PDB file of C-alpha atoms in Angstrom:
ATOM      1  CA  MET A   1       0.000   0.000   0.000  1.00 89.00           C
ATOM      2  CA  LEU A   2       2.914   2.364   0.640  1.00 90.00           C
ATOM      3  CA  ALA A   3       3.824   2.174  -3.039  1.00 90.00           C
ATOM      4  CA  HIS A   4       0.234   2.909  -4.037  1.00 92.00           C
ATOM      5  CA  ALA A   5      -0.604   5.603  -1.480  1.00 92.00           C
ATOM      6  CA  TRP A   6      -1.652   7.902  -4.348  1.00 93.00           C
ATOM      7  CA  VAL A   7      -4.943   5.983  -4.233  1.00 94.00           C
ATOM      8  CA  ILE A   8      -5.826   7.678  -0.918  1.00 95.00           C
ATOM      9  CA  PRO A   9      -6.134  11.264  -2.209  1.00 95.00           C
ATOM     10  CA  ALA A  10      -7.547   9.902  -5.489  1.00 95.00           C
ATOM     11  CA  VAL A  11     -10.456   8.368  -3.560  1.00 96.00           C
ATOM     12  CA  MET A  12     -11.331  11.778  -2.117  1.00 96.00           C
ATOM     13  CA  VAL A  13     -11.092  13.500  -5.518  1.00 96.00           C
ATOM     14  CA  LEU A  14     -13.445  10.852  -6.914  1.00 96.00           C
ATOM     15  CA  SER A  15     -15.771  11.432  -3.948  1.00 96.00           C
ATOM     16  CA  PHE A  16     -15.869  15.158  -4.768  1.00 95.00           C
ATOM     17  CA  ALA A  17     -16.829  14.487  -8.385  1.00 95.00           C
ATOM     18  CA  LEU A  18     -19.498  11.907  -7.528  1.00 95.00           C
ATOM     19  CA  ILE A  19     -21.105  14.072  -4.846  1.00 94.00           C
ATOM     20  CA  LEU A  20     -21.079  17.143  -7.074  1.00 91.00           C
ATOM     21  CA  PHE A  21     -22.717  15.432 -10.056  1.00 92.00           C
ATOM     22  CA  PHE A  22     -24.922  12.780  -8.428  1.00 92.00           C
ATOM     23  CA  GLY A  23     -25.297  13.771  -4.768  1.00 84.00           C
ATOM     24  CA  LYS A  24     -28.667  15.523  -5.050  1.00 85.00           C
ATOM     25  CA  ARG A  25     -30.217  12.436  -6.615  1.00 86.00           C
ATOM     26  CA  LEU A  26     -29.238  10.183  -3.701  1.00 87.00           C
ATOM     27  CA  PRO A  27     -31.395   9.519  -0.619  1.00 84.00           C
ATOM     28  CA  ARG A  28     -28.974  11.254   1.769  1.00 83.00           C
ATOM     29  CA  LYS A  29     -28.003  14.003  -0.669  1.00 87.00           C
ATOM     30  CA  GLY A  30     -24.463  12.733  -1.183  1.00 88.00           C
ATOM     31  CA  HIS A  31     -23.069  12.504   2.323  1.00 92.00           C
ATOM     32  CA  GLU A  32     -23.062   8.708   2.065  1.00 93.00           C
ATOM     33  CA  ILE A  33     -20.486   8.967  -0.723  1.00 94.00           C
ATOM     34  CA  GLY A  34     -18.298  11.249   1.380  1.00 94.00           C
ATOM     35  CA  LEU A  35     -18.522   8.985   4.423  1.00 95.00           C
ATOM     36  CA  VAL A  36     -17.672   5.852   2.456  1.00 96.00           C
ATOM     37  CA  ALA A  37     -14.767   7.605   0.713  1.00 96.00           C
ATOM     38  CA  ILE A  38     -13.186   9.016   3.874  1.00 96.00           C
ATOM     39  CA  GLY A  39     -13.738   5.662   5.598  1.00 96.00           C
ATOM     40  CA  ILE A  40     -11.817   3.920   2.803  1.00 97.00           C
ATOM     41  CA  ALA A  41      -9.104   6.584   2.954  1.00 97.00           C
ATOM     42  CA  PHE A  42      -8.757   6.099   6.723  1.00 97.00           C
ATOM     43  CA  VAL A  43      -8.487   2.316   6.404  1.00 97.00           C
ATOM     44  CA  LEU A  44      -5.869   2.599   3.655  1.00 97.00           C
ATOM     45  CA  SER A  45      -3.919   5.156   5.714  1.00 96.00           C
ATOM     46  CA  SER A  46      -3.978   2.750   8.659  1.00 96.00           C
ATOM     47  CA  VAL A  47      -2.662  -0.002   6.379  1.00 95.00           C
ATOM     48  CA  CYS A  48       0.166   2.342   5.331  1.00 95.00           C
ATOM     49  CA  ALA A  49       0.988   2.972   8.985  1.00 94.00           C
ATOM     50  CA  VAL A  50       1.102  -0.742   9.775  1.00 94.00           C
ATOM     51  CA  GLU A  51       3.277  -1.439   6.723  1.00 92.00           C
ATOM     52  CA  TRP A  52       5.651   1.387   7.633  1.00 92.00           C
ATOM     53  CA  VAL A  53       6.079   0.158  11.216  1.00 89.00           C
ATOM     54  CA  GLY A  54       6.794  -3.351   9.912  1.00 87.00           C
ATOM     55  CA  ARG A  55       9.154  -2.128   7.209  1.00 84.00           C
ATOM     56  CA  SER A  56      12.768  -3.222   7.618  1.00 80.00           C
ATOM     57  CA  ALA A  57      15.512  -0.644   7.977  1.00 76.00           C
ATOM     58  CA  ASP A  58      17.265  -0.837   4.600  1.00 72.00           C
ATOM     59  CA  LEU A  59      19.095   2.481   4.683  1.00 68.00           C
ATOM     60  CA  THR A  60      22.135   3.232   6.833  1.00 62.00           C
ATOM     61  CA  VAL A  61      23.148   6.722   7.790  1.00 59.00           C
ATOM     62  CA  ALA A  62      26.624   7.504   8.996  1.00 53.00           C
ATOM     63  CA  PRO A  63      26.571  10.079  11.797  1.00 51.00           C
ATOM     64  CA  ALA A  64      28.333  13.374  11.320  1.00 46.00           C
ATOM     65  CA  VAL A  65      32.042  13.235  12.040  1.00 39.00           C
ATOM     66  CA  SER A  66      33.232  15.825  14.520  1.00 36.00           C
ATOM     67  CA  GLU A  67      35.126  18.794  13.130  1.00 38.00           C
ATOM     68  CA  ALA A  68      38.226  17.652  14.962  1.00 36.00           C
ATOM     69  CA  HIS A  69      38.338  14.560  12.741  1.00 38.00           C
ATOM     70  CA  GLY A  70      36.985  15.791   9.427  1.00 40.00           C
ATOM     71  CA  THR A  71      34.369  17.761   7.604  1.00 40.00           C
ATOM     72  CA  GLY A  72      31.485  17.208   9.998  1.00 40.00           C
ATOM     73  CA  GLN A  73      29.192  16.193   7.134  1.00 39.00           C
ATOM     74  CA  ALA A  74      26.940  13.166   7.327  1.00 41.00           C
ATOM     75  CA  SER A  75      26.620  10.754   4.409  1.00 41.00           C
ATOM     76  CA  GLU A  76      24.024   8.208   3.432  1.00 41.00           C
ATOM     77  CA  ILE A  77      24.573   4.813   1.904  1.00 37.00           C
ATOM     78  CA  ALA A  78      21.551   2.832   0.778  1.00 42.00           C
ATOM     79  CA  ASP A  79      21.686  -0.934   1.075  1.00 41.00           C
ATOM     80  CA  HIS A  80      18.809  -2.171  -1.070  1.00 41.00           C
ATOM     81  CA  ASP A  81      19.989  -5.723  -1.644  1.00 41.00           C
ATOM     82  CA  GLY A  82      18.979  -6.812   1.862  1.00 41.00           C
ATOM     83  CA  SER A  83      22.473  -8.002   2.755  1.00 42.00           C
ATOM     84  CA  GLY A  84      23.033  -5.371   5.405  1.00 43.00           C
ATOM     85  CA  ALA A  85      26.546  -4.832   4.121  1.00 40.00           C
ATOM     86  CA  ALA A  86      26.405  -1.082   3.552  1.00 42.00           C
ATOM     87  CA  ALA A  87      29.773   0.445   4.255  1.00 42.00           C
ATOM     88  CA  ALA A  88      30.235   3.155   6.842  1.00 41.00           C
ATOM     89  CA  ALA A  89      31.044   6.572   5.479  1.00 42.00           C
ATOM     90  CA  GLU A  90      34.595   7.815   5.831  1.00 44.00           C
ATOM     91  CA  ASP A  91      35.702  11.309   6.716  1.00 46.00           C
ATOM     92  CA  ASP A  92      38.398  13.345   4.965  1.00 48.00           C
ATOM     93  CA  GLY A  93      41.093  11.685   7.055  1.00 48.00           C
ATOM     94  CA  GLY A  94      40.040   8.253   5.872  1.00 47.00           C
ATOM     95  CA  GLU A  95      38.768   7.175   9.275  1.00 47.00           C
ATOM     96  CA  GLU A  96      35.538   5.235   9.468  1.00 49.00           C
ATOM     97  CA  ALA A  97      32.560   6.710  11.273  1.00 47.00           C
ATOM     98  CA  HIS A  98      32.122   5.096  14.653  1.00 54.00           C
ATOM     99  CA  GLU A  99      28.659   3.695  13.993  1.00 65.00           C
ATOM    100  CA  VAL A 100      25.776   3.739  11.560  1.00 68.00           C
ATOM    101  CA  GLU A 101      22.090   4.173  12.236  1.00 72.00           C
ATOM    102  CA  PRO A 102      19.699   1.924  10.299  1.00 78.00           C
ATOM    103  CA  ILE A 103      16.522   3.704   9.179  1.00 79.00           C
ATOM    104  CA  ARG A 104      13.605   2.971   6.886  1.00 82.00           C
ATOM    105  CA  ALA A 105      14.136   4.171   3.344  1.00 84.00           C
ATOM    106  CA  PRO A 106      11.216   6.227   1.962  1.00 88.00           C
ATOM    107  CA  VAL A 107       8.939   4.750  -0.677  1.00 89.00           C
ATOM    108  CA  VAL A 108       8.984   6.951  -3.769  1.00 88.00           C
ATOM    109  CA  ARG A 109       6.767   6.590  -6.840  1.00 88.00           C
ATOM    110  CA  GLU A 110       7.017   9.253  -9.534  1.00 85.00           C
ATOM    111  CA  ALA A 111       5.933   9.941 -13.098  1.00 85.00           C
ATOM    112  CA  THR A 112       6.749  12.834 -15.399  1.00 83.00           C
ATOM    113  CA  TRP A 113       4.177  15.606 -14.968  1.00 78.00           C
ATOM    114  CA  PHE A 114       5.486  17.953 -17.637  1.00 80.00           C
ATOM    115  CA  GLU A 115       8.759  19.246 -19.093  1.00 79.00           C
ATOM    116  CA  ASN A 116       9.940  22.813 -19.519  1.00 78.00           C
ATOM    117  CA  GLY A 117      13.185  23.022 -21.430  1.00 75.00           C
ATOM    118  CA  GLN A 118      15.823  21.068 -19.532  1.00 75.00           C
ATOM    119  CA  VAL A 119      13.688  20.876 -16.396  1.00 76.00           C
ATOM    120  CA  LYS A 120      11.566  17.753 -15.999  1.00 79.00           C
ATOM    121  CA  ILE A 121       8.782  18.136 -13.443  1.00 81.00           C
ATOM    122  CA  LYS A 122       7.566  14.947 -11.808  1.00 84.00           C
ATOM    123  CA  ALA A 123       4.481  14.132  -9.772  1.00 86.00           C
ATOM    124  CA  GLY A 124       4.134  11.280  -7.341  1.00 87.00           C
ATOM    125  CA  ILE A 125       4.347  10.279  -3.707  1.00 90.00           C
ATOM    126  CA  HIS A 126       7.146  10.338  -1.152  1.00 90.00           C
ATOM    127  CA  MET A 127       6.141   8.093   1.725  1.00 92.00           C
ATOM    128  CA  ASP A 128       8.251   8.365   4.870  1.00 90.00           C
ATOM    129  CA  GLY A 129       7.441   8.345   8.576  1.00 91.00           C
ATOM    130  CA  LEU A 130       6.152  11.921   8.594  1.00 93.00           C
ATOM    131  CA  ALA A 131       3.913  11.357   5.566  1.00 94.00           C
ATOM    132  CA  VAL A 132       2.463   8.186   7.104  1.00 95.00           C
ATOM    133  CA  VAL A 133       1.684   9.951  10.389  1.00 95.00           C
ATOM    134  CA  MET A 134       0.038  12.876   8.601  1.00 95.00           C
ATOM    135  CA  LEU A 135      -2.037  10.569   6.391  1.00 95.00           C
ATOM    136  CA  PHE A 136      -3.405   8.850   9.482  1.00 96.00           C
ATOM    137  CA  VAL A 137      -4.088  12.116  11.342  1.00 96.00           C
ATOM    138  CA  VAL A 138      -5.726  13.883   8.379  1.00 96.00           C
ATOM    139  CA  THR A 139      -8.031  10.984   7.493  1.00 97.00           C
ATOM    140  CA  LEU A 140      -8.974  10.333  11.145  1.00 97.00           C
ATOM    141  CA  ILE A 141      -9.923  13.962  11.840  1.00 97.00           C
ATOM    142  CA  SER A 142     -11.643  14.337   8.483  1.00 96.00           C
ATOM    143  CA  LEU A 143     -13.672  11.189   9.204  1.00 97.00           C
ATOM    144  CA  ALA A 144     -14.791  12.730  12.503  1.00 97.00           C
ATOM    145  CA  VAL A 145     -15.701  15.983  10.723  1.00 96.00           C
ATOM    146  CA  HIS A 146     -17.711  14.112   8.092  1.00 95.00           C
ATOM    147  CA  VAL A 147     -19.658  12.191  10.743  1.00 96.00           C
ATOM    148  CA  PHE A 148     -20.317  15.320  12.822  1.00 96.00           C
ATOM    149  CA  SER A 149     -21.407  17.305   9.757  1.00 94.00           C
ATOM    150  CA  THR A 150     -24.165  14.852   8.852  1.00 93.00           C
ATOM    151  CA  SER A 151     -26.003  16.091  11.951  1.00 92.00           C
ATOM    152  CA  TYR A 152     -24.758  19.667  12.148  1.00 91.00           C
ATOM    153  CA  MET A 153     -25.541  20.448   8.498  1.00 91.00           C
ATOM    154  CA  HIS A 154     -28.831  18.539   8.470  1.00 88.00           C
ATOM    155  CA  ASP A 155     -31.434  20.144   6.160  1.00 86.00           C
ATOM    156  CA  ASP A 156     -28.938  22.813   5.024  1.00 87.00           C
ATOM    157  CA  ARG A 157     -29.852  24.504   1.743  1.00 86.00           C
ATOM    158  CA  ARG A 158     -26.518  23.516   0.151  1.00 89.00           C
ATOM    159  CA  TYR A 159     -25.964  20.244   1.977  1.00 91.00           C
ATOM    160  CA  THR A 160     -24.624  18.413  -1.091  1.00 93.00           C
ATOM    161  CA  HIS A 161     -22.196  21.177  -2.045  1.00 93.00           C
ATOM    162  CA  PHE A 162     -20.849  21.272   1.504  1.00 94.00           C
ATOM    163  CA  PHE A 163     -19.859  17.591   1.424  1.00 94.00           C
ATOM    164  CA  ALA A 164     -18.398  17.944  -2.056  1.00 95.00           C
ATOM    165  CA  ALA A 165     -16.171  20.791  -0.836  1.00 94.00           C
ATOM    166  CA  LEU A 166     -15.256  18.823   2.300  1.00 95.00           C
ATOM    167  CA  SER A 167     -14.085  15.878   0.182  1.00 96.00           C
ATOM    168  CA  LEU A 168     -12.001  18.141  -2.047  1.00 96.00           C
ATOM    169  CA  PHE A 169     -10.521  19.897   0.996  1.00 96.00           C
ATOM    170  CA  THR A 170      -9.440  16.532   2.411  1.00 96.00           C
ATOM    171  CA  ALA A 171      -7.965  15.571  -0.970  1.00 96.00           C
ATOM    172  CA  GLY A 172      -5.912  18.778  -0.975  1.00 95.00           C
ATOM    173  CA  MET A 173      -4.463  17.974   2.450  1.00 95.00           C
ATOM    174  CA  LEU A 174      -3.624  14.423   1.409  1.00 96.00           C
ATOM    175  CA  ILE A 175      -1.944  15.576  -1.810  1.00 95.00           C
ATOM    176  CA  MET A 176       0.141  18.060   0.162  1.00 94.00           C
ATOM    177  CA  VAL A 177       1.400  15.645   2.828  1.00 93.00           C
ATOM    178  CA  THR A 178       2.360  12.948   0.296  1.00 94.00           C
ATOM    179  CA  ALA A 179       3.962  15.330  -2.226  1.00 93.00           C
ATOM    180  CA  GLY A 180       7.486  14.522  -3.358  1.00 90.00           C
ATOM    181  CA  ASN A 181       8.177  17.979  -4.790  1.00 91.00           C
ATOM    182  CA  THR A 182       7.350  21.554  -3.919  1.00 92.00           C
ATOM    183  CA  LEU A 183       5.170  22.179  -7.002  1.00 91.00           C
ATOM    184  CA  GLN A 184       2.873  19.301  -6.094  1.00 92.00           C
ATOM    185  CA  LEU A 185       2.848  20.560  -2.509  1.00 93.00           C
ATOM    186  CA  LEU A 186       1.814  23.981  -3.852  1.00 93.00           C
ATOM    187  CA  PHE A 187      -0.997  22.347  -5.838  1.00 92.00           C
ATOM    188  CA  GLY A 188      -2.403  20.681  -2.703  1.00 93.00           C
ATOM    189  CA  TRP A 189      -1.893  23.888  -0.707  1.00 93.00           C
ATOM    190  CA  GLU A 190      -3.895  25.985  -3.185  1.00 92.00           C
ATOM    191  CA  MET A 191      -6.615  23.351  -3.384  1.00 93.00           C
ATOM    192  CA  MET A 192      -7.004  23.676   0.380  1.00 92.00           C
ATOM    193  CA  GLY A 193      -7.150  27.467   0.065  1.00 90.00           C
ATOM    194  CA  LEU A 194      -9.926  27.307  -2.518  1.00 91.00           C
ATOM    195  CA  CYS A 195     -11.960  24.884  -0.420  1.00 92.00           C
ATOM    196  CA  SER A 196     -11.448  27.019   2.693  1.00 90.00           C
ATOM    197  CA  PHE A 197     -12.973  29.932   0.801  1.00 91.00           C
ATOM    198  CA  MET A 198     -15.923  27.775  -0.256  1.00 91.00           C
ATOM    199  CA  LEU A 199     -16.543  26.375   3.230  1.00 91.00           C
ATOM    200  CA  ILE A 200     -16.104  29.609   5.180  1.00 90.00           C
ATOM    201  CA  GLY A 201     -18.476  31.363   2.790  1.00 89.00           C
ATOM    202  CA  HIS A 202     -20.928  28.481   2.662  1.00 88.00           C
ATOM    203  CA  TRP A 203     -23.796  30.719   3.824  1.00 89.00           C
ATOM    204  CA  TRP A 204     -22.744  33.509   1.489  1.00 88.00           C
ATOM    205  CA  GLU A 205     -26.141  35.250   1.578  1.00 87.00           C
ATOM    206  CA  GLU A 206     -25.209  36.644   4.992  1.00 87.00           C
ATOM    207  CA  LYS A 207     -22.745  39.520   4.622  1.00 89.00           C
ATOM    208  CA  ASN A 208     -20.638  38.537   7.636  1.00 91.00           C
ATOM    209  CA  ASN A 209     -20.006  35.116   6.148  1.00 88.00           C
ATOM    210  CA  SER A 210     -19.108  36.388   2.687  1.00 90.00           C
ATOM    211  CA  ASP A 211     -16.808  39.015   4.233  1.00 92.00           C
ATOM    212  CA  ALA A 212     -15.110  36.339   6.338  1.00 92.00           C
ATOM    213  CA  ALA A 213     -14.579  34.159   3.263  1.00 90.00           C
ATOM    214  CA  LEU A 214     -13.022  37.030   1.325  1.00 92.00           C
ATOM    215  CA  LYS A 215     -10.840  37.975   4.281  1.00 91.00           C
ATOM    216  CA  ALA A 216      -9.578  34.390   4.572  1.00 89.00           C
ATOM    217  CA  PHE A 217      -8.981  34.173   0.820  1.00 89.00           C
ATOM    218  CA  PHE A 218      -6.949  37.369   0.591  1.00 90.00           C
ATOM    219  CA  THR A 219      -5.006  36.592   3.774  1.00 90.00           C
ATOM    220  CA  THR A 220      -3.914  33.189   2.510  1.00 88.00           C
ATOM    221  CA  ARG A 221      -3.156  34.533  -0.953  1.00 89.00           C
ATOM    222  CA  THR A 222      -0.910  37.172   0.610  1.00 89.00           C
ATOM    223  CA  GLY A 223       0.897  34.428   2.518  1.00 88.00           C
ATOM    224  CA  ASP A 224       1.168  32.425  -0.702  1.00 91.00           C
ATOM    225  CA  ILE A 225       3.495  35.086  -2.078  1.00 93.00           C
ATOM    226  CA  GLY A 226       5.968  33.921   0.552  1.00 92.00           C
ATOM    227  CA  LEU A 227       5.410  30.306  -0.444  1.00 94.00           C
ATOM    228  CA  LEU A 228       6.131  31.055  -4.109  1.00 95.00           C
ATOM    229  CA  VAL A 229       9.236  33.067  -3.214  1.00 95.00           C
ATOM    230  CA  GLY A 230      10.516  30.302  -0.931  1.00 95.00           C
ATOM    231  CA  ILE A 231       9.916  27.596  -3.529  1.00 94.00           C
ATOM    232  CA  SER A 232      11.672  29.692  -6.173  1.00 95.00           C
ATOM    233  CA  ILE A 233      14.709  30.345  -3.963  1.00 95.00           C
ATOM    234  CA  LEU A 234      15.087  26.641  -3.155  1.00 95.00           C
ATOM    235  CA  PHE A 235      14.580  25.667  -6.802  1.00 93.00           C
ATOM    236  CA  PHE A 236      17.593  27.636  -7.968  1.00 92.00           C
ATOM    237  CA  ALA A 237      19.684  27.044  -4.835  1.00 92.00           C
ATOM    238  CA  ALA A 238      19.354  23.246  -5.103  1.00 90.00           C
ATOM    239  CA  GLY A 239      20.309  23.101  -8.796  1.00 86.00           C
ATOM    240  CA  SER A 240      17.002  23.698 -10.616  1.00 86.00           C
ATOM    241  CA  THR A 241      14.916  21.057  -8.883  1.00 88.00           C
ATOM    242  CA  PHE A 242      11.627  21.015  -7.022  1.00 90.00           C
ATOM    243  CA  ASP A 243      12.362  17.598  -5.468  1.00 89.00           C
ATOM    244  CA  ILE A 244      11.997  17.934  -1.698  1.00 91.00           C
ATOM    245  CA  ALA A 245      14.417  15.086  -0.907  1.00 90.00           C
ATOM    246  CA  ILE A 246      17.141  16.601  -3.097  1.00 91.00           C
ATOM    247  CA  ILE A 247      16.561  20.042  -1.551  1.00 93.00           C
ATOM    248  CA  ASN A 248      16.839  18.552   1.947  1.00 90.00           C
ATOM    249  CA  ARG A 249      20.079  16.748   1.109  1.00 90.00           C
ATOM    250  CA  ALA A 250      21.566  19.906  -0.392  1.00 91.00           C
ATOM    251  CA  ALA A 251      20.625  21.893   2.696  1.00 91.00           C
ATOM    252  CA  LEU A 252      21.986  19.322   5.168  1.00 89.00           C
ATOM    253  CA  SER A 253      25.237  18.791   3.257  1.00 89.00           C
ATOM    254  CA  GLY A 254      26.019  22.496   3.118  1.00 87.00           C
ATOM    255  CA  ASP A 255      25.576  22.838  -0.640  1.00 89.00           C
ATOM    256  CA  ILE A 256      23.159  25.724  -0.002  1.00 90.00           C
ATOM    257  CA  SER A 257      24.526  28.684   1.893  1.00 90.00           C
ATOM    258  CA  HIS A 258      23.124  29.599   5.288  1.00 92.00           C
ATOM    259  CA  THR A 259      21.994  33.024   4.049  1.00 93.00           C
ATOM    260  CA  VAL A 260      20.004  31.539   1.176  1.00 94.00           C
ATOM    261  CA  LEU A 261      18.411  28.949   3.452  1.00 94.00           C
ATOM    262  CA  LEU A 262      17.498  31.653   5.945  1.00 95.00           C
ATOM    263  CA  ALA A 263      15.811  33.718   3.220  1.00 95.00           C
ATOM    264  CA  ALA A 264      13.905  30.685   1.898  1.00 95.00           C
ATOM    265  CA  ALA A 265      12.832  29.633   5.397  1.00 94.00           C
ATOM    266  CA  ALA A 266      11.612  33.155   6.200  1.00 95.00           C
ATOM    267  CA  ALA A 267       9.569  33.205   2.981  1.00 95.00           C
ATOM    268  CA  LEU A 268       8.028  29.800   3.695  1.00 94.00           C
ATOM    269  CA  PHE A 269       7.270  30.906   7.243  1.00 94.00           C
ATOM    270  CA  CYS A 270       5.295  33.847   5.858  1.00 92.00           C
ATOM    271  CA  ALA A 271       3.126  31.342   3.993  1.00 91.00           C
ATOM    272  CA  VAL A 272       2.520  29.381   7.195  1.00 91.00           C
ATOM    273  CA  ILE A 273       1.591  32.599   9.029  1.00 91.00           C
ATOM    274  CA  GLY A 274      -0.915  33.481   6.301  1.00 88.00           C
ATOM    275  CA  LYS A 275      -2.492  30.014   6.351  1.00 83.00           C
ATOM    276  CA  SER A 276      -2.732  29.981  10.143  1.00 83.00           C
ATOM    277  CA  ALA A 277      -4.287  33.452  10.191  1.00 78.00           C
TER     278      ALA A 277
END
């Protein structure tokens, strides 16, 4: 399931489409589709969690060597043949690192999204411990929200549209937490922003609600300027790539200067502030 985790957000996108086009014709106005979809997503996320916990540690990471002995940089050596014979990294002086830490290698599935000149943009999933935890948390809380909303939104004038937006909102979160590159993360992020606007302004006939929706939309869009700036800085700093794993390795190995990282982090933080607000 880890290798096919893309199915989880796909289920919620399908739920959105089915509710939007067929929900009003169903006995419960479409919420049954949303409940079944988020229930499936939660079960599949739980399966991912179980598989991740049971996954063998097939990647060894040499700890950073102290500056007194070498460069102080950590190195990674993947041992995918199952033999456990990955060599320990050596520092500049040729001395072996004292020990290695076995960890679980992430599960990555990618396909080419589009190409722009020499830059090939991929889309896919990057499943590691953080992604697995977030999948479980997002689907669990969204399941609770779906169940609660069946009562809270009972007899609402746009009951079907509410559950369609809720499914799409959940899909946006799931796309974001499983993204392997910053462009795909941006796609999920903006999908969440659109759905937030739709849900906050659900009762748009009342001026306070429509004003609140517009305020939320413009606040998050202002923060998104920081997100775009941060993504752009990291793209060029890491060698023209949006791949999050490559960006992380470049940052940890010192290939990106501290000043550039600080500027990118500040820009990304502005996006987080806008979303939180």
